[in-house]
């Protein structure tokens, strides 16, 4: 198929009907800056052929489509909708004109997809869930509609559905979807899908069935033979047993291969996140350790603080600064002693005074108690005569009483606490040095407390830092189950080793059984001589040889195909990368134990190169895609189908993009490449770009030398129009003369 | 790939060539009517028959029966 023309009307950012690209056989480049409708042009092709546009939802399958019944009115140009009056309709239409030049019977078709939406009020639209599709075939003078029943067949002939993803793809996302370089199964699937390798499986099946029929006929006759009956019986029994075992081993090998592949796919799926998961797992461990250290430091610090309170009494800190009280106590004690001594002395003196006082009373003076008694009785007992109150005698008795000295009651004896206070003082003196060093001990404890608190602070900081780092990693990667991922990865890796061991063991056993079966066959053939018709023996032998042959040939063909693919991929890879001058190595398809192939880059010493940059990975994938398309001589996709790719060189610098364009032109009969490279800023227009005419001219010259044609368009916007306002969005198409 | 190419693909196998005394040249120069020694002729005929029935789209069972029938005719 050659795409001659595409006309786009009111489709996404393509407003109006004057949006037409005419394509040539050769390299067609459509230049467009970001937001200028590159992907929408790619979508126009997809919409016509597949009734859907690229699904850009974050969780959409890479390369997946969002069909018309889901997109509905969003297919229609916003500007066209804005200009539509209530009650009117807007028609979205994409028409692709193609030539089908296969089988020596050239045909021209118009593929037309249409969608209509009608405005019922200011904000409401009738948006059907279906588009209309029509194929028109050119018939001498005009295009005429093709019956609907034939449409699918024509589309499949123009470009088969299984081929489309390999020649029509969008950017790095689309390429990754086709060739997953980390997957063993990826290349195997690609080879199976796009080669005729399945043909050889049919031959194997036919030869096996034919052999079984021949063997059955042979065994039937042989079992009726008269000679060597026992030995023949033994051999046939062993043969049946071995055949059963071989079949079982084949099943086991298939299962082990599948299990191994599943484990590998699991590893592949986890490989993107395992690095993050391992980091997160380590961070988790570090955070737990930091948390434990922080908790221990807090506990230790709290215990220390509690100990400090106890030390007020246990270490006599409460006595801090009381050393001087000992001196005061000593003074008081001395004063006490003095007071005691004084008191004693006073008591003695009093006693002596009393004694003296009593001694000083005249002998003829009665005791005061008798004096008072006499006064009470108003009678002098000395002279035994009355002494009434107021009388001379009474006053004489009173005079005796007045001179009575005051009798001091003796002080009550007090307890002598001297020894107690002495002991108390002695105890105080014993603690003096301890009290004097309290300050030092308090200082030391405060230092220890500060050190403990510093430890708590640093542990807390460490813990918080680890927690923050962990949170950042989790947010960055979106991984919250790091441990599960690491465990799954470890489990899958262990599974692969186990299945590898199973495969080796089972394959060895199978080979031993097959060798023994050949021996049995040979012996049975000898024993059957003269007993089984020769043609049955011959038939069985030759069909056995045929069965083995079909298996070997399939293996050889598969290896040839892989080698051819590898060689072709290397040619493309070299052509794309060599002119850049940077290292690029060699592509090697490494066979894996499960029978798959994994693409790798080897350096000059044949060592696999790890950590490839995105530019090399992209060129590796593009080279493999080109190889798949161009190496397949049976289908010869490169001749039959055009390459349509949106942003295939987004990971390349301009030099490498140029080599990619040359390689594409040399590989595909027609290619339509939609890119933003080869544009430079237009200094005469604000926010606009213009084609890099120098490089385009260089490319044209190179292609002309290889007898290839270059056709260039630029996607532009009228001055003053911004792609930020969808209601005004309008892309213009300009042919570039270079 | 023509049927003759497929037949040649099978007969290019060195193990089968050795067993049936076919040389690489024999295979390279093979045409639809080439003749070889008796054993090789049976094998070549069988492979041609197999390619023919498989490429015609016969079911595996039918193709296998056709091969047995072909050998019955050839070897008897």
mmCIF file of N, CA and C in Angstrom, chain A residues 196 199-200 202-203 205-207 209-211 213-214 534-536 538-543 545-546 549-550 552-554 556-557 560 634, chain B residues 1 6 9-13 15-16 19-20 39 42-43 46-47 50-51 53-55 59-61 63-65 67-68 71-72 75-76:
data_model
loop_
_atom_site.group_PDB
_atom_site.id
_atom_site.type_symbol
_atom_site.label_atom_id
_atom_site.label_comp_id
_atom_site.label_asym_id
_atom_site.label_seq_id
_atom_site.Cartn_x
_atom_site.Cartn_y
_atom_site.Cartn_z
ATOM 1 N N UNK A 196 7.138 -17.110 9.191
ATOM 2 C CA UNK A 196 6.345 -18.287 8.836
ATOM 3 C C UNK A 196 6.861 -19.507 9.606
ATOM 4 N N UNK A 199 4.841 -22.687 10.187
ATOM 5 C CA UNK A 199 4.718 -23.643 9.073
ATOM 6 C C UNK A 199 5.474 -24.936 9.415
ATOM 7 N N UNK A 200 6.656 -24.770 10.062
ATOM 8 C CA UNK A 200 7.487 -25.941 10.344
ATOM 9 C C UNK A 200 6.877 -26.798 11.439
ATOM 10 N N UNK A 202 3.728 -27.420 11.625
ATOM 11 C CA UNK A 202 2.734 -28.253 10.920
ATOM 12 C C UNK A 202 3.431 -29.489 10.331
ATOM 13 N N UNK A 203 4.611 -29.271 9.763
ATOM 14 C CA UNK A 203 5.344 -30.416 9.189
ATOM 15 C C UNK A 203 5.681 -31.449 10.265
ATOM 16 N N UNK A 205 4.054 -32.021 13.028
ATOM 17 C CA UNK A 205 2.828 -32.708 13.436
ATOM 18 C C UNK A 205 2.427 -33.775 12.419
ATOM 19 N N UNK A 206 2.514 -33.409 11.152
ATOM 20 C CA UNK A 206 2.156 -34.359 10.081
ATOM 21 C C UNK A 206 3.087 -35.568 10.108
ATOM 22 N N UNK A 207 4.399 -35.304 10.229
ATOM 23 C CA UNK A 207 5.370 -36.410 10.208
ATOM 24 C C UNK A 207 5.174 -37.307 11.431
ATOM 25 N N UNK A 209 2.383 -37.871 13.100
ATOM 26 C CA UNK A 209 1.161 -38.681 12.929
ATOM 27 C C UNK A 209 1.385 -39.800 11.913
ATOM 28 N N UNK A 210 2.091 -39.473 10.859
ATOM 29 C CA UNK A 210 2.357 -40.481 9.826
ATOM 30 C C UNK A 210 3.205 -41.607 10.410
ATOM 31 N N UNK A 211 4.184 -41.213 11.225
ATOM 32 C CA UNK A 211 5.047 -42.241 11.835
ATOM 33 C C UNK A 211 4.241 -43.126 12.778
ATOM 34 N N UNK A 213 1.140 -43.932 12.718
ATOM 35 C CA UNK A 213 0.316 -44.858 11.932
ATOM 36 C C UNK A 213 1.171 -46.026 11.445
ATOM 37 N N UNK A 214 2.352 -45.697 10.914
ATOM 38 C CA UNK A 214 3.242 -46.737 10.376
ATOM 39 C C UNK A 214 3.727 -47.652 11.492
ATOM 40 N N UNK A 534 8.567 -56.335 4.383
ATOM 41 C CA UNK A 534 9.666 -55.356 4.300
ATOM 42 C C UNK A 534 9.154 -53.934 4.158
ATOM 43 N N UNK A 535 8.041 -53.772 3.421
ATOM 44 C CA UNK A 535 7.595 -52.403 3.174
ATOM 45 C C UNK A 535 7.106 -51.717 4.455
ATOM 46 N N UNK A 536 6.581 -52.553 5.404
ATOM 47 C CA UNK A 536 6.136 -51.949 6.670
ATOM 48 C C UNK A 536 7.329 -51.464 7.491
ATOM 49 N N UNK A 538 10.295 -50.694 6.254
ATOM 50 C CA UNK A 538 10.880 -49.545 5.529
ATOM 51 C C UNK A 538 10.064 -48.273 5.787
ATOM 52 N N UNK A 539 8.755 -48.440 5.738
ATOM 53 C CA UNK A 539 7.871 -47.278 5.918
ATOM 54 C C UNK A 539 8.070 -46.675 7.300
ATOM 55 N N UNK A 540 8.145 -47.574 8.287
ATOM 56 C CA UNK A 540 8.308 -47.092 9.655
ATOM 57 C C UNK A 540 9.654 -46.365 9.783
ATOM 58 N N UNK A 541 10.696 -46.954 9.204
ATOM 59 C CA UNK A 541 12.046 -46.365 9.318
ATOM 60 C C UNK A 541 12.105 -44.998 8.644
ATOM 61 N N UNK A 542 11.575 -44.926 7.457
ATOM 62 C CA UNK A 542 11.698 -43.666 6.701
ATOM 63 C C UNK A 542 10.812 -42.570 7.329
ATOM 64 N N UNK A 543 9.661 -42.984 7.863
ATOM 65 C CA UNK A 543 8.805 -41.975 8.514
ATOM 66 C C UNK A 543 9.418 -41.505 9.840
ATOM 67 N N UNK A 545 12.651 -41.282 10.264
ATOM 68 C CA UNK A 545 13.680 -40.333 9.802
ATOM 69 C C UNK A 545 13.045 -38.982 9.438
ATOM 70 N N UNK A 546 11.867 -39.065 8.796
ATOM 71 C CA UNK A 546 11.179 -37.831 8.386
ATOM 72 C C UNK A 546 10.760 -37.019 9.612
ATOM 73 N N UNK A 549 13.715 -35.421 11.027
ATOM 74 C CA UNK A 549 14.163 -34.374 10.092
ATOM 75 C C UNK A 549 13.340 -33.091 10.275
ATOM 76 N N UNK A 550 12.014 -33.244 10.379
ATOM 77 C CA UNK A 550 11.166 -32.041 10.505
ATOM 78 C C UNK A 550 11.526 -31.260 11.780
ATOM 79 N N UNK A 552 14.505 -31.221 13.291
ATOM 80 C CA UNK A 552 15.808 -30.554 13.121
ATOM 81 C C UNK A 552 15.676 -29.331 12.230
ATOM 82 N N UNK A 553 14.872 -29.480 11.168
ATOM 83 C CA UNK A 553 14.749 -28.373 10.207
ATOM 84 C C UNK A 553 14.062 -27.173 10.869
ATOM 85 N N UNK A 554 13.068 -27.461 11.696
ATOM 86 C CA UNK A 554 12.397 -26.342 12.374
ATOM 87 C C UNK A 554 13.398 -25.574 13.236
ATOM 88 N N UNK A 556 16.646 -25.481 12.871
ATOM 89 C CA UNK A 556 17.588 -24.765 11.999
ATOM 90 C C UNK A 556 16.957 -23.494 11.446
ATOM 91 N N UNK A 557 15.704 -23.630 10.977
ATOM 92 C CA UNK A 557 15.035 -22.474 10.373
ATOM 93 C C UNK A 557 14.858 -21.351 11.390
ATOM 94 N N UNK A 560 18.153 -19.768 11.862
ATOM 95 C CA UNK A 560 18.478 -18.947 10.670
ATOM 96 C C UNK A 560 17.722 -17.615 10.727
ATOM 97 N N UNK A 634 9.709 -13.385 3.172
ATOM 98 C CA UNK A 634 8.468 -14.026 2.757
ATOM 99 C C UNK A 634 7.350 -13.006 2.582
ATOM 100 N N UNK B 1 8.206 -18.310 -0.650
ATOM 101 C CA UNK B 1 8.964 -19.564 -0.671
ATOM 102 C C UNK B 1 8.193 -20.611 -1.483
ATOM 103 N N UNK B 6 10.956 -25.260 -0.201
ATOM 104 C CA UNK B 6 10.694 -25.918 1.093
ATOM 105 C C UNK B 6 11.254 -27.336 1.089
ATOM 106 N N UNK B 9 14.773 -27.124 1.614
ATOM 107 C CA UNK B 9 15.084 -26.799 3.014
ATOM 108 C C UNK B 9 15.213 -28.064 3.848
ATOM 109 N N UNK B 10 14.313 -29.039 3.567
ATOM 110 C CA UNK B 10 14.384 -30.298 4.321
ATOM 111 C C UNK B 10 15.621 -31.100 3.919
ATOM 112 N N UNK B 11 15.873 -31.128 2.638
ATOM 113 C CA UNK B 11 16.947 -32.017 2.175
ATOM 114 C C UNK B 11 18.333 -31.397 2.349
ATOM 115 N N UNK B 12 18.393 -30.158 2.739
ATOM 116 C CA UNK B 12 19.701 -29.548 3.016
ATOM 117 C C UNK B 12 20.271 -30.009 4.361
ATOM 118 N N UNK B 13 19.489 -30.752 5.089
ATOM 119 C CA UNK B 13 19.939 -31.256 6.399
ATOM 120 C C UNK B 13 21.077 -32.261 6.197
ATOM 121 N N UNK B 15 22.507 -34.444 8.145
ATOM 122 C CA UNK B 15 22.307 -35.789 8.699
ATOM 123 C C UNK B 15 21.512 -36.653 7.730
ATOM 124 N N UNK B 16 20.473 -36.074 7.128
ATOM 125 C CA UNK B 16 19.620 -36.832 6.210
ATOM 126 C C UNK B 16 20.377 -37.090 4.898
ATOM 127 N N UNK B 19 22.696 -40.026 5.538
ATOM 128 C CA UNK B 19 22.001 -41.309 5.672
ATOM 129 C C UNK B 19 21.459 -41.803 4.328
ATOM 130 N N UNK B 20 21.017 -40.871 3.484
ATOM 131 C CA UNK B 20 20.389 -41.275 2.218
ATOM 132 C C UNK B 20 21.296 -41.011 1.012
ATOM 133 N N UNK B 39 16.921 -45.420 -2.351
ATOM 134 C CA UNK B 39 16.526 -44.965 -1.006
ATOM 135 C C UNK B 39 16.244 -43.465 -0.996
ATOM 136 N N UNK B 42 13.020 -42.519 -2.596
ATOM 137 C CA UNK B 42 11.842 -42.721 -1.732
ATOM 138 C C UNK B 42 11.716 -41.529 -0.783
ATOM 139 N N UNK B 43 12.840 -41.130 -0.188
ATOM 140 C CA UNK B 43 12.804 -40.029 0.762
ATOM 141 C C UNK B 43 12.385 -38.721 0.085
ATOM 142 N N UNK B 46 8.851 -38.729 -0.683
ATOM 143 C CA UNK B 46 8.046 -38.558 0.537
ATOM 144 C C UNK B 46 8.016 -37.093 0.971
ATOM 145 N N UNK B 47 9.188 -36.453 0.922
ATOM 146 C CA UNK B 47 9.262 -35.042 1.335
ATOM 147 C C UNK B 47 8.432 -34.182 0.377
ATOM 148 N N UNK B 50 4.887 -34.649 1.243
ATOM 149 C CA UNK B 50 4.538 -33.961 2.499
ATOM 150 C C UNK B 50 4.373 -32.456 2.249
ATOM 151 N N UNK B 51 5.314 -31.857 1.538
ATOM 152 C CA UNK B 51 5.252 -30.414 1.279
ATOM 153 C C UNK B 51 3.997 -30.094 0.480
ATOM 154 N N UNK B 53 1.100 -31.748 0.332
ATOM 155 C CA UNK B 53 -0.180 -31.836 1.066
ATOM 156 C C UNK B 53 -0.290 -30.758 2.140
ATOM 157 N N UNK B 54 0.842 -30.450 2.774
ATOM 158 C CA UNK B 54 0.792 -29.416 3.821
ATOM 159 C C UNK B 54 0.519 -28.052 3.205
ATOM 160 N N UNK B 55 1.222 -27.750 2.122
ATOM 161 C CA UNK B 55 1.048 -26.429 1.500
ATOM 162 C C UNK B 55 -0.324 -26.289 0.849
ATOM 163 N N UNK B 59 -5.508 -31.096 6.439
ATOM 164 C CA UNK B 59 -5.401 -31.216 7.898
ATOM 165 C C UNK B 59 -4.248 -32.183 8.199
ATOM 166 N N UNK B 60 -3.650 -32.089 9.391
ATOM 167 C CA UNK B 60 -2.535 -32.981 9.726
ATOM 168 C C UNK B 60 -2.904 -34.460 9.602
ATOM 169 N N UNK B 61 -4.118 -34.811 10.034
ATOM 170 C CA UNK B 61 -4.519 -36.231 9.932
ATOM 171 C C UNK B 61 -4.579 -36.701 8.494
ATOM 172 N N UNK B 63 -3.109 -35.304 5.941
ATOM 173 C CA UNK B 63 -1.765 -35.276 5.359
ATOM 174 C C UNK B 63 -0.987 -36.522 5.770
ATOM 175 N N UNK B 64 -1.130 -36.941 7.064
ATOM 176 C CA UNK B 64 -0.400 -38.116 7.554
ATOM 177 C C UNK B 64 -0.877 -39.369 6.817
ATOM 178 N N UNK B 65 -2.176 -39.476 6.633
ATOM 179 C CA UNK B 65 -2.718 -40.638 5.899
ATOM 180 C C UNK B 65 -2.220 -40.668 4.459
ATOM 181 N N UNK B 67 0.601 -39.520 3.409
ATOM 182 C CA UNK B 67 2.013 -39.942 3.393
ATOM 183 C C UNK B 67 2.103 -41.461 3.504
ATOM 184 N N UNK B 68 1.293 -42.053 4.411
ATOM 185 C CA UNK B 68 1.300 -43.513 4.542
ATOM 186 C C UNK B 68 0.870 -44.184 3.244
ATOM 187 N N UNK B 71 3.625 -44.008 0.707
ATOM 188 C CA UNK B 71 4.699 -44.987 0.923
ATOM 189 C C UNK B 71 4.233 -46.403 0.595
ATOM 190 N N UNK B 72 2.958 -46.694 0.931
ATOM 191 C CA UNK B 72 2.435 -48.031 0.588
ATOM 192 C C UNK B 72 2.582 -48.274 -0.910
ATOM 193 N N UNK B 75 6.563 -48.351 -1.845
ATOM 194 C CA UNK B 75 7.410 -49.429 -1.329
ATOM 195 C C UNK B 75 6.923 -50.828 -1.696
ATOM 196 N N UNK B 76 5.660 -50.941 -2.036
ATOM 197 C CA UNK B 76 5.157 -52.291 -2.336
ATOM 198 C C UNK B 76 5.640 -52.784 -3.697
#
